[in-house]
Amino acid sequence: EESLQMWDLNKRLEAYLARVKFLEEENEVLRAEIQSAKSGPAGDSWRAKYEEELRALRDALDVAFREKCTAELARDNLYEEVQQVKRRCQKEQAAREEAKKQLSLSRKELEEERRAQIWLKERAVQLEKEVEALLEVHEEEKAGLDQEIASFSHSLESFRCAPVAFQPVEVEDYSKRLSEIWKGAVETYKAEVAQLEGSLCQAKENLWKAVEDNQQSQLQLQHLEKDLAGLKARKEMLEESLARQWQEQRGEAEKFQLAMEALEQEQQSLRVQIARVLEDRQQLMHLKMSLSLEVATYR
């Protein structure tokens, strides 16, 4: 029984010694790699490479952050410009509405002037008809007076008295009165015609002014429409530029995020490898201590 136990212990010891020898060789290899890694140049060291890549990525991240700040500032400026363009569009829309209102008022005034002109023409025609009627009445009255004067002169010839003694004062006064009335009617007609002509000239001037105001309003409206179209095109261009810059910034941010994730994964894998090496070394130390205890017990 003791021989079997000794044989079993010898087998176990042989296996432990082989395992210890293998682990010591592997430990020596790892120690040589670590020593070469520590004593090697900075460019060939993975740590230096890792630190260099990390530094480069940090610099790139700082540059990206500065570009992001610049892009945000440009975006805010573009937003402010878009707001200014919107306010200007609103002002021009209000000016356009005001021009339309003025145009409608000018059209109303033009219609009123046309109505007034038509009424003045009708009034002038009516006054001409009245004057013609007055002239006809005056001619008729004059013809009647001539007939009365002729008949009166025939009746005077039948008298036996001397014709020198008769003075037709009443007929002359009546004739003078009629001529004065006719002259007054003619002067009144002339005054009314002059007044109507003045009103007609004033209406024509107002009509021309309304037409000129209408043309100016149309020109101003066309100019405002052109400015509005240009501002709309500029607004669309600014929005497209803002969207394009936003997409580029988003793509760059995604690229940097992927690079950072890859570096984090690589760092995590390196940590896992280092932890595994440390764990293997610790297990080797424990195994060496247990073998030392078993060797001591065997001895």
PDB file of C-alpha atoms in Angstrom:
ATOM      1  CA  GLU A   1       0.000   0.000   0.000  1.00  0.00           C
ATOM      2  CA  GLU A   2       2.784   2.449   0.819  1.00  0.00           C
ATOM      3  CA  SER A   3       4.540   1.461  -2.427  1.00  0.00           C
ATOM      4  CA  LEU A   4       1.373   2.279  -4.401  1.00  0.00           C
ATOM      5  CA  GLN A   5       1.054   5.575  -2.591  1.00  0.00           C
ATOM      6  CA  MET A   6       4.680   6.415  -3.305  1.00  0.00           C
ATOM      7  CA  TRP A   7       4.204   5.436  -6.939  1.00  0.00           C
ATOM      8  CA  ASP A   8       1.116   7.638  -7.184  1.00  0.00           C
ATOM      9  CA  LEU A   9       2.992  10.515  -5.545  1.00  0.00           C
ATOM     10  CA  ASN A  10       5.877   9.998  -7.963  1.00  0.00           C
ATOM     11  CA  LYS A  11       3.487  10.151 -10.919  1.00  0.00           C
ATOM     12  CA  ARG A  12       1.824  13.276  -9.579  1.00  0.00           C
ATOM     13  CA  LEU A  13       5.176  14.844  -8.844  1.00  0.00           C
ATOM     14  CA  GLU A  14       6.356  14.051 -12.331  1.00  0.00           C
ATOM     15  CA  ALA A  15       3.221  15.610 -13.801  1.00  0.00           C
ATOM     16  CA  TYR A  16       3.557  18.665 -11.529  1.00  0.00           C
ATOM     17  CA  LEU A  17       7.227  19.057 -12.419  1.00  0.00           C
ATOM     18  CA  ALA A  18       6.408  18.838 -16.134  1.00  0.00           C
ATOM     19  CA  ARG A  19       3.635  21.392 -15.680  1.00  0.00           C
ATOM     20  CA  VAL A  20       5.931  23.648 -13.643  1.00  0.00           C
ATOM     21  CA  LYS A  21       8.640  23.353 -16.285  1.00  0.00           C
ATOM     22  CA  PHE A  22       6.170  24.223 -19.055  1.00  0.00           C
ATOM     23  CA  LEU A  23       4.763  27.174 -17.104  1.00  0.00           C
ATOM     24  CA  GLU A  24       8.256  28.404 -16.220  1.00  0.00           C
ATOM     25  CA  GLU A  25       9.223  28.277 -19.896  1.00  0.00           C
ATOM     26  CA  GLU A  26       6.054  30.140 -20.832  1.00  0.00           C
ATOM     27  CA  ASN A  27       6.726  32.595 -18.013  1.00  0.00           C
ATOM     28  CA  GLU A  28      10.236  33.149 -19.320  1.00  0.00           C
ATOM     29  CA  VAL A  29       8.864  33.766 -22.812  1.00  0.00           C
ATOM     30  CA  LEU A  30       6.328  36.230 -21.457  1.00  0.00           C
ATOM     31  CA  ARG A  31       8.977  37.886 -19.292  1.00  0.00           C
ATOM     32  CA  ALA A  32      11.245  38.217 -22.338  1.00  0.00           C
ATOM     33  CA  GLU A  33       8.376  39.742 -24.357  1.00  0.00           C
ATOM     34  CA  ILE A  34       7.562  42.150 -21.545  1.00  0.00           C
ATOM     35  CA  GLN A  35      11.212  43.043 -21.135  1.00  0.00           C
ATOM     36  CA  SER A  36      11.632  43.572 -24.863  1.00  0.00           C
ATOM     37  CA  ALA A  37       8.451  45.620 -24.893  1.00  0.00           C
ATOM     38  CA  LYS A  38       9.749  47.744 -22.020  1.00  0.00           C
ATOM     39  CA  SER A  39      13.260  48.121 -23.434  1.00  0.00           C
ATOM     40  CA  GLY A  40      12.190  48.569 -27.089  1.00  0.00           C
ATOM     41  CA  PRO A  41      11.890  51.966 -28.839  1.00  0.00           C
ATOM     42  CA  ALA A  42       8.750  54.101 -28.442  1.00  0.00           C
ATOM     43  CA  GLY A  43       7.709  53.820 -32.081  1.00  0.00           C
ATOM     44  CA  ASP A  44       7.665  49.983 -31.953  1.00  0.00           C
ATOM     45  CA  SER A  45       5.882  49.713 -28.639  1.00  0.00           C
ATOM     46  CA  TRP A  46       2.202  48.909 -28.762  1.00  0.00           C
ATOM     47  CA  ARG A  47       1.684  51.160 -25.804  1.00  0.00           C
ATOM     48  CA  ALA A  48       3.362  54.028 -27.582  1.00  0.00           C
ATOM     49  CA  LYS A  49       1.327  53.264 -30.674  1.00  0.00           C
ATOM     50  CA  TYR A  50      -1.811  53.098 -28.629  1.00  0.00           C
ATOM     51  CA  GLU A  51      -0.985  56.359 -26.876  1.00  0.00           C
ATOM     52  CA  GLU A  52      -0.076  57.971 -30.216  1.00  0.00           C
ATOM     53  CA  GLU A  53      -3.336  56.822 -31.799  1.00  0.00           C
ATOM     54  CA  LEU A  54      -5.249  57.918 -28.736  1.00  0.00           C
ATOM     55  CA  ARG A  55      -3.532  61.309 -28.839  1.00  0.00           C
ATOM     56  CA  ALA A  56      -4.267  61.651 -32.553  1.00  0.00           C
ATOM     57  CA  LEU A  57      -7.887  60.698 -31.985  1.00  0.00           C
ATOM     58  CA  ARG A  58      -8.138  63.166 -29.122  1.00  0.00           C
ATOM     59  CA  ASP A  59      -6.720  65.886 -31.375  1.00  0.00           C
ATOM     60  CA  ALA A  60      -9.157  64.860 -34.091  1.00  0.00           C
ATOM     61  CA  LEU A  61     -11.939  64.917 -31.508  1.00  0.00           C
ATOM     62  CA  ASP A  62     -10.901  68.412 -30.438  1.00  0.00           C
ATOM     63  CA  VAL A  63     -10.806  69.519 -34.069  1.00  0.00           C
ATOM     64  CA  ALA A  64     -14.219  67.942 -34.623  1.00  0.00           C
ATOM     65  CA  PHE A  65     -15.536  69.679 -31.509  1.00  0.00           C
ATOM     66  CA  ARG A  66     -14.177  73.006 -32.737  1.00  0.00           C
ATOM     67  CA  GLU A  67     -15.664  72.350 -36.165  1.00  0.00           C
ATOM     68  CA  LYS A  68     -18.908  71.441 -34.462  1.00  0.00           C
ATOM     69  CA  CYS A  69     -18.843  74.724 -32.515  1.00  0.00           C
ATOM     70  CA  THR A  70     -18.043  76.581 -35.735  1.00  0.00           C
ATOM     71  CA  ALA A  71     -20.845  74.765 -37.544  1.00  0.00           C
ATOM     72  CA  GLU A  72     -23.259  75.533 -34.700  1.00  0.00           C
ATOM     73  CA  LEU A  73     -22.209  79.189 -34.829  1.00  0.00           C
ATOM     74  CA  ALA A  74     -22.678  79.182 -38.612  1.00  0.00           C
ATOM     75  CA  ARG A  75     -26.016  77.454 -38.107  1.00  0.00           C
ATOM     76  CA  ASP A  76     -27.079  80.109 -35.602  1.00  0.00           C
ATOM     77  CA  ASN A  77     -25.938  82.822 -38.017  1.00  0.00           C
ATOM     78  CA  LEU A  78     -27.853  81.157 -40.841  1.00  0.00           C
ATOM     79  CA  TYR A  79     -30.894  80.849 -38.584  1.00  0.00           C
ATOM     80  CA  GLU A  80     -30.594  84.545 -37.749  1.00  0.00           C
ATOM     81  CA  GLU A  81     -30.291  85.370 -41.446  1.00  0.00           C
ATOM     82  CA  VAL A  82     -33.314  83.190 -42.174  1.00  0.00           C
ATOM     83  CA  GLN A  83     -35.241  85.021 -39.454  1.00  0.00           C
ATOM     84  CA  GLN A  84     -34.168  88.363 -40.925  1.00  0.00           C
ATOM     85  CA  VAL A  85     -35.237  87.163 -44.356  1.00  0.00           C
ATOM     86  CA  LYS A  86     -38.582  86.070 -42.906  1.00  0.00           C
ATOM     87  CA  ARG A  87     -39.041  89.452 -41.217  1.00  0.00           C
ATOM     88  CA  ARG A  88     -38.128  91.209 -44.451  1.00  0.00           C
ATOM     89  CA  CYS A  89     -40.547  88.981 -46.346  1.00  0.00           C
ATOM     90  CA  GLN A  90     -43.252  89.861 -43.832  1.00  0.00           C
ATOM     91  CA  LYS A  91     -42.451  93.577 -44.232  1.00  0.00           C
ATOM     92  CA  GLU A  92     -42.530  93.279 -47.997  1.00  0.00           C
ATOM     93  CA  GLN A  93     -45.761  91.303 -47.780  1.00  0.00           C
ATOM     94  CA  ALA A  94     -47.228  94.093 -45.648  1.00  0.00           C
ATOM     95  CA  ALA A  95     -45.915  96.682 -48.137  1.00  0.00           C
ATOM     96  CA  ARG A  96     -47.430  94.620 -50.931  1.00  0.00           C
ATOM     97  CA  GLU A  97     -50.770  94.535 -49.155  1.00  0.00           C
ATOM     98  CA  GLU A  98     -50.518  98.289 -48.575  1.00  0.00           C
ATOM     99  CA  ALA A  99     -49.696  98.797 -52.268  1.00  0.00           C
ATOM    100  CA  LYS A 100     -52.702  96.665 -53.188  1.00  0.00           C
ATOM    101  CA  LYS A 101     -54.890  98.761 -50.884  1.00  0.00           C
ATOM    102  CA  GLN A 102     -53.548 101.974 -52.402  1.00  0.00           C
ATOM    103  CA  LEU A 103     -54.102 100.512 -55.864  1.00  0.00           C
ATOM    104  CA  SER A 104     -57.699  99.653 -55.004  1.00  0.00           C
ATOM    105  CA  LEU A 105     -58.207 103.158 -53.557  1.00  0.00           C
ATOM    106  CA  SER A 106     -56.673 104.667 -56.687  1.00  0.00           C
ATOM    107  CA  ARG A 107     -58.993 102.562 -58.819  1.00  0.00           C
ATOM    108  CA  LYS A 108     -61.961 103.738 -56.760  1.00  0.00           C
ATOM    109  CA  GLU A 109     -60.846 107.347 -57.117  1.00  0.00           C
ATOM    110  CA  LEU A 110     -60.378 106.776 -60.850  1.00  0.00           C
ATOM    111  CA  GLU A 111     -63.889 105.371 -61.115  1.00  0.00           C
ATOM    112  CA  GLU A 112     -65.243 108.323 -59.141  1.00  0.00           C
ATOM    113  CA  GLU A 113     -63.360 110.751 -61.410  1.00  0.00           C
ATOM    114  CA  ARG A 114     -64.740 108.978 -64.456  1.00  0.00           C
ATOM    115  CA  ARG A 115     -68.264 109.186 -63.042  1.00  0.00           C
ATOM    116  CA  ALA A 116     -67.711 112.862 -62.222  1.00  0.00           C
ATOM    117  CA  GLN A 117     -66.405 113.464 -65.753  1.00  0.00           C
ATOM    118  CA  ILE A 118     -69.415 111.697 -67.260  1.00  0.00           C
ATOM    119  CA  TRP A 119     -71.717 113.729 -65.014  1.00  0.00           C
ATOM    120  CA  LEU A 120     -69.956 116.954 -66.034  1.00  0.00           C
ATOM    121  CA  LYS A 121     -70.280 116.037 -69.704  1.00  0.00           C
ATOM    122  CA  GLU A 122     -73.972 115.292 -69.230  1.00  0.00           C
ATOM    123  CA  ARG A 123     -74.367 118.559 -67.299  1.00  0.00           C
ATOM    124  CA  ALA A 124     -72.573 120.467 -70.069  1.00  0.00           C
ATOM    125  CA  VAL A 125     -74.845 118.896 -72.710  1.00  0.00           C
ATOM    126  CA  GLN A 126     -77.857 119.726 -70.549  1.00  0.00           C
ATOM    127  CA  LEU A 127     -76.703 123.340 -70.154  1.00  0.00           C
ATOM    128  CA  GLU A 128     -76.083 123.599 -73.895  1.00  0.00           C
ATOM    129  CA  LYS A 129     -79.618 122.352 -74.506  1.00  0.00           C
ATOM    130  CA  GLU A 130     -80.967 124.876 -71.972  1.00  0.00           C
ATOM    131  CA  VAL A 131     -79.012 127.684 -73.658  1.00  0.00           C
ATOM    132  CA  GLU A 132     -80.297 126.608 -77.048  1.00  0.00           C
ATOM    133  CA  ALA A 133     -83.815 126.581 -75.626  1.00  0.00           C
ATOM    134  CA  LEU A 134     -83.265 130.051 -74.125  1.00  0.00           C
ATOM    135  CA  LEU A 135     -81.927 131.291 -77.459  1.00  0.00           C
ATOM    136  CA  GLU A 136     -84.956 129.872 -79.254  1.00  0.00           C
ATOM    137  CA  VAL A 137     -87.278 131.492 -76.704  1.00  0.00           C
ATOM    138  CA  HIS A 138     -85.335 134.733 -77.058  1.00  0.00           C
ATOM    139  CA  GLU A 139     -85.597 134.580 -80.844  1.00  0.00           C
ATOM    140  CA  GLU A 140     -89.288 133.858 -80.589  1.00  0.00           C
ATOM    141  CA  GLU A 141     -89.783 136.738 -78.151  1.00  0.00           C
ATOM    142  CA  LYS A 142     -87.697 139.004 -80.363  1.00  0.00           C
ATOM    143  CA  ALA A 143     -89.751 138.021 -83.425  1.00  0.00           C
ATOM    144  CA  GLY A 144     -92.940 138.632 -81.450  1.00  0.00           C
ATOM    145  CA  LEU A 145     -91.647 142.033 -80.329  1.00  0.00           C
ATOM    146  CA  ASP A 146     -90.726 142.885 -83.919  1.00  0.00           C
ATOM    147  CA  GLN A 147     -94.213 141.951 -85.021  1.00  0.00           C
ATOM    148  CA  GLU A 148     -95.734 143.997 -82.189  1.00  0.00           C
ATOM    149  CA  ILE A 149     -93.493 146.948 -83.065  1.00  0.00           C
ATOM    150  CA  ALA A 150     -94.454 146.649 -86.747  1.00  0.00           C
ATOM    151  CA  SER A 151     -98.160 146.444 -85.911  1.00  0.00           C
ATOM    152  CA  PHE A 152     -97.740 149.329 -83.476  1.00  0.00           C
ATOM    153  CA  SER A 153     -96.015 151.398 -86.148  1.00  0.00           C
ATOM    154  CA  HIS A 154     -98.853 150.640 -88.615  1.00  0.00           C
ATOM    155  CA  SER A 155    -101.347 151.721 -85.982  1.00  0.00           C
ATOM    156  CA  LEU A 156     -99.354 154.883 -85.384  1.00  0.00           C
ATOM    157  CA  GLU A 157     -99.476 155.742 -89.077  1.00  0.00           C
ATOM    158  CA  SER A 158    -103.265 155.698 -88.933  1.00  0.00           C
ATOM    159  CA  PHE A 159    -103.222 158.437 -86.346  1.00  0.00           C
ATOM    160  CA  ARG A 160    -103.598 161.996 -87.538  1.00  0.00           C
ATOM    161  CA  CYS A 161    -101.225 163.450 -85.075  1.00  0.00           C
ATOM    162  CA  ALA A 162     -97.625 164.237 -85.987  1.00  0.00           C
ATOM    163  CA  PRO A 163     -95.253 161.291 -85.701  1.00  0.00           C
ATOM    164  CA  VAL A 164     -92.643 163.513 -84.094  1.00  0.00           C
ATOM    165  CA  ALA A 165     -94.774 164.011 -81.037  1.00  0.00           C
ATOM    166  CA  PHE A 166     -94.849 160.211 -80.384  1.00  0.00           C
ATOM    167  CA  GLN A 167     -91.907 158.644 -78.534  1.00  0.00           C
ATOM    168  CA  PRO A 168     -92.069 154.818 -78.034  1.00  0.00           C
ATOM    169  CA  VAL A 169     -90.244 154.889 -74.710  1.00  0.00           C
ATOM    170  CA  GLU A 170     -91.884 151.816 -73.296  1.00  0.00           C
ATOM    171  CA  VAL A 171     -91.010 149.651 -76.301  1.00  0.00           C
ATOM    172  CA  GLU A 172     -87.390 150.756 -76.236  1.00  0.00           C
ATOM    173  CA  ASP A 173     -87.165 150.121 -72.486  1.00  0.00           C
ATOM    174  CA  TYR A 174     -88.704 146.711 -72.977  1.00  0.00           C
ATOM    175  CA  SER A 175     -86.232 145.939 -75.773  1.00  0.00           C
ATOM    176  CA  LYS A 176     -83.311 147.121 -73.649  1.00  0.00           C
ATOM    177  CA  ARG A 177     -84.554 145.067 -70.735  1.00  0.00           C
ATOM    178  CA  LEU A 178     -84.836 141.975 -72.897  1.00  0.00           C
ATOM    179  CA  SER A 179     -81.379 142.514 -74.339  1.00  0.00           C
ATOM    180  CA  GLU A 180     -79.975 142.940 -70.822  1.00  0.00           C
ATOM    181  CA  ILE A 181     -81.730 139.736 -69.691  1.00  0.00           C
ATOM    182  CA  TRP A 182     -80.353 137.909 -72.718  1.00  0.00           C
ATOM    183  CA  LYS A 183     -76.845 139.234 -72.059  1.00  0.00           C
ATOM    184  CA  GLY A 184     -77.149 138.186 -68.396  1.00  0.00           C
ATOM    185  CA  ALA A 185     -78.258 134.706 -69.455  1.00  0.00           C
ATOM    186  CA  VAL A 186     -75.365 134.501 -71.898  1.00  0.00           C
ATOM    187  CA  GLU A 187     -72.895 135.656 -69.215  1.00  0.00           C
ATOM    188  CA  THR A 188     -74.350 133.160 -66.755  1.00  0.00           C
ATOM    189  CA  TYR A 189     -74.044 130.419 -69.374  1.00  0.00           C
ATOM    190  CA  LYS A 190     -70.453 131.455 -70.101  1.00  0.00           C
ATOM    191  CA  ALA A 191     -69.640 131.452 -66.365  1.00  0.00           C
ATOM    192  CA  GLU A 192     -71.195 128.007 -65.898  1.00  0.00           C
ATOM    193  CA  VAL A 193     -69.388 126.704 -69.007  1.00  0.00           C
ATOM    194  CA  ALA A 194     -66.073 128.114 -67.710  1.00  0.00           C
ATOM    195  CA  GLN A 195     -66.739 126.553 -64.310  1.00  0.00           C
ATOM    196  CA  LEU A 196     -67.564 123.220 -65.951  1.00  0.00           C
ATOM    197  CA  GLU A 197     -64.428 123.423 -68.082  1.00  0.00           C
ATOM    198  CA  GLY A 198     -62.361 124.123 -64.963  1.00  0.00           C
ATOM    199  CA  SER A 199     -63.981 121.175 -63.190  1.00  0.00           C
ATOM    200  CA  LEU A 200     -63.352 119.041 -66.280  1.00  0.00           C
ATOM    201  CA  CYS A 201     -59.672 120.061 -66.348  1.00  0.00           C
ATOM    202  CA  GLN A 202     -59.384 119.344 -62.636  1.00  0.00           C
ATOM    203  CA  ALA A 203     -61.028 115.968 -63.148  1.00  0.00           C
ATOM    204  CA  LYS A 204     -58.617 115.225 -66.016  1.00  0.00           C
ATOM    205  CA  GLU A 205     -55.649 116.184 -63.803  1.00  0.00           C
ATOM    206  CA  ASN A 206     -56.957 113.994 -61.003  1.00  0.00           C
ATOM    207  CA  LEU A 207     -57.473 111.190 -63.520  1.00  0.00           C
ATOM    208  CA  TRP A 208     -53.893 111.507 -64.803  1.00  0.00           C
ATOM    209  CA  LYS A 209     -52.596 111.599 -61.234  1.00  0.00           C
ATOM    210  CA  ALA A 210     -54.593 108.493 -60.395  1.00  0.00           C
ATOM    211  CA  VAL A 211     -53.250 106.737 -63.514  1.00  0.00           C
ATOM    212  CA  GLU A 212     -49.671 107.719 -62.634  1.00  0.00           C
ATOM    213  CA  ASP A 213     -50.148 106.569 -59.018  1.00  0.00           C
ATOM    214  CA  ASN A 214     -51.566 103.301 -60.341  1.00  0.00           C
ATOM    215  CA  GLN A 215     -48.550 102.803 -62.631  1.00  0.00           C
ATOM    216  CA  GLN A 216     -46.129 103.624 -59.803  1.00  0.00           C
ATOM    217  CA  SER A 217     -47.976 101.227 -57.506  1.00  0.00           C
ATOM    218  CA  GLN A 218     -47.773  98.483 -60.144  1.00  0.00           C
ATOM    219  CA  LEU A 219     -44.044  99.131 -60.669  1.00  0.00           C
ATOM    220  CA  GLN A 220     -43.458  99.080 -56.923  1.00  0.00           C
ATOM    221  CA  LEU A 221     -45.517  95.882 -56.661  1.00  0.00           C
ATOM    222  CA  GLN A 222     -43.448  94.238 -59.413  1.00  0.00           C
ATOM    223  CA  HIS A 223     -40.225  95.344 -57.701  1.00  0.00           C
ATOM    224  CA  LEU A 224     -41.456  93.939 -54.398  1.00  0.00           C
ATOM    225  CA  GLU A 225     -42.421  90.665 -56.084  1.00  0.00           C
ATOM    226  CA  LYS A 226     -38.931  90.402 -57.615  1.00  0.00           C
ATOM    227  CA  ASP A 227     -37.317  91.098 -54.223  1.00  0.00           C
ATOM    228  CA  LEU A 228     -39.602  88.537 -52.604  1.00  0.00           C
ATOM    229  CA  ALA A 229     -38.678  85.906 -55.201  1.00  0.00           C
ATOM    230  CA  GLY A 230     -34.960  86.639 -54.691  1.00  0.00           C
ATOM    231  CA  LEU A 231     -35.330  86.416 -50.913  1.00  0.00           C
ATOM    232  CA  LYS A 232     -37.214  83.124 -51.241  1.00  0.00           C
ATOM    233  CA  ALA A 233     -34.453  81.717 -53.462  1.00  0.00           C
ATOM    234  CA  ARG A 234     -31.809  82.896 -50.981  1.00  0.00           C
ATOM    235  CA  LYS A 235     -33.775  81.390 -48.115  1.00  0.00           C
ATOM    236  CA  GLU A 236     -33.984  78.027 -49.924  1.00  0.00           C
ATOM    237  CA  MET A 237     -30.255  78.161 -50.697  1.00  0.00           C
ATOM    238  CA  LEU A 238     -29.427  78.940 -47.058  1.00  0.00           C
ATOM    239  CA  GLU A 239     -31.678  76.125 -45.844  1.00  0.00           C
ATOM    240  CA  GLU A 240     -30.039  73.676 -48.274  1.00  0.00           C
ATOM    241  CA  SER A 241     -26.559  74.785 -47.173  1.00  0.00           C
ATOM    242  CA  LEU A 242     -27.561  74.457 -43.519  1.00  0.00           C
ATOM    243  CA  ALA A 243     -28.987  70.967 -44.111  1.00  0.00           C
ATOM    244  CA  ARG A 244     -25.866  69.914 -46.045  1.00  0.00           C
ATOM    245  CA  GLN A 245     -23.531  71.195 -43.312  1.00  0.00           C
ATOM    246  CA  TRP A 246     -25.677  69.484 -40.700  1.00  0.00           C
ATOM    247  CA  GLN A 247     -25.486  66.175 -42.579  1.00  0.00           C
ATOM    248  CA  GLU A 248     -21.704  66.488 -43.016  1.00  0.00           C
ATOM    249  CA  GLN A 249     -21.257  67.305 -39.341  1.00  0.00           C
ATOM    250  CA  ARG A 250     -23.493  64.398 -38.374  1.00  0.00           C
ATOM    251  CA  GLY A 251     -21.522  62.008 -40.635  1.00  0.00           C
ATOM    252  CA  GLU A 252     -18.194  63.171 -39.178  1.00  0.00           C
ATOM    253  CA  ALA A 253     -19.565  62.816 -35.647  1.00  0.00           C
ATOM    254  CA  GLU A 254     -20.716  59.270 -36.457  1.00  0.00           C
ATOM    255  CA  LYS A 255     -17.257  58.434 -37.882  1.00  0.00           C
ATOM    256  CA  PHE A 256     -15.520  59.750 -34.768  1.00  0.00           C
ATOM    257  CA  GLN A 257     -17.995  57.900 -32.591  1.00  0.00           C
ATOM    258  CA  LEU A 258     -17.243  54.640 -34.449  1.00  0.00           C
ATOM    259  CA  ALA A 259     -13.489  55.260 -34.145  1.00  0.00           C
ATOM    260  CA  MET A 260     -13.851  55.914 -30.419  1.00  0.00           C
ATOM    261  CA  GLU A 261     -15.933  52.761 -30.021  1.00  0.00           C
ATOM    262  CA  ALA A 262     -13.292  50.750 -31.915  1.00  0.00           C
ATOM    263  CA  LEU A 263     -10.557  52.180 -29.677  1.00  0.00           C
ATOM    264  CA  GLU A 264     -12.628  51.425 -26.595  1.00  0.00           C
ATOM    265  CA  GLN A 265     -13.106  47.855 -27.787  1.00  0.00           C
ATOM    266  CA  GLU A 266      -9.387  47.515 -28.487  1.00  0.00           C
ATOM    267  CA  GLN A 267      -8.576  48.945 -25.081  1.00  0.00           C
ATOM    268  CA  GLN A 268     -11.035  46.554 -23.480  1.00  0.00           C
ATOM    269  CA  SER A 269      -9.496  43.599 -25.324  1.00  0.00           C
ATOM    270  CA  LEU A 270      -6.012  44.698 -24.203  1.00  0.00           C
ATOM    271  CA  ARG A 271      -7.231  44.931 -20.641  1.00  0.00           C
ATOM    272  CA  VAL A 272      -8.737  41.466 -20.914  1.00  0.00           C
ATOM    273  CA  GLN A 273      -5.448  40.087 -22.285  1.00  0.00           C
ATOM    274  CA  ILE A 274      -3.445  41.754 -19.515  1.00  0.00           C
ATOM    275  CA  ALA A 275      -5.887  40.459 -16.895  1.00  0.00           C
ATOM    276  CA  ARG A 276      -5.631  36.957 -18.403  1.00  0.00           C
ATOM    277  CA  VAL A 277      -1.807  37.085 -18.328  1.00  0.00           C
ATOM    278  CA  LEU A 278      -1.886  38.291 -14.724  1.00  0.00           C
ATOM    279  CA  GLU A 279      -4.360  35.575 -13.821  1.00  0.00           C
ATOM    280  CA  ASP A 280      -2.216  32.901 -15.482  1.00  0.00           C
ATOM    281  CA  ARG A 281       0.812  34.185 -13.625  1.00  0.00           C
ATOM    282  CA  GLN A 282      -1.060  34.164 -10.335  1.00  0.00           C
ATOM    283  CA  GLN A 283      -2.265  30.613 -11.003  1.00  0.00           C
ATOM    284  CA  LEU A 284       1.328  29.649 -11.801  1.00  0.00           C
ATOM    285  CA  MET A 285       2.478  31.123  -8.507  1.00  0.00           C
ATOM    286  CA  HIS A 286      -0.218  29.241  -6.608  1.00  0.00           C
ATOM    287  CA  LEU A 287       0.630  26.046  -8.444  1.00  0.00           C
ATOM    288  CA  LYS A 288       4.327  26.536  -7.689  1.00  0.00           C
ATOM    289  CA  MET A 289       3.564  27.070  -4.013  1.00  0.00           C
ATOM    290  CA  SER A 290       1.347  23.980  -3.885  1.00  0.00           C
ATOM    291  CA  LEU A 291       4.021  21.914  -5.644  1.00  0.00           C
ATOM    292  CA  SER A 292       6.619  23.229  -3.227  1.00  0.00           C
ATOM    293  CA  LEU A 293       4.394  22.131  -0.352  1.00  0.00           C
ATOM    294  CA  GLU A 294       3.825  18.718  -1.915  1.00  0.00           C
ATOM    295  CA  VAL A 295       7.562  18.321  -2.592  1.00  0.00           C
ATOM    296  CA  ALA A 296       8.268  19.243   0.993  1.00  0.00           C
ATOM    297  CA  THR A 297       5.631  16.773   2.156  1.00  0.00           C
ATOM    298  CA  TYR A 298       7.062  14.110  -0.160  1.00  0.00           C
ATOM    299  CA  ARG A 299      10.545  14.704   1.181  1.00  0.00           C
TER     300      ARG A 299
END
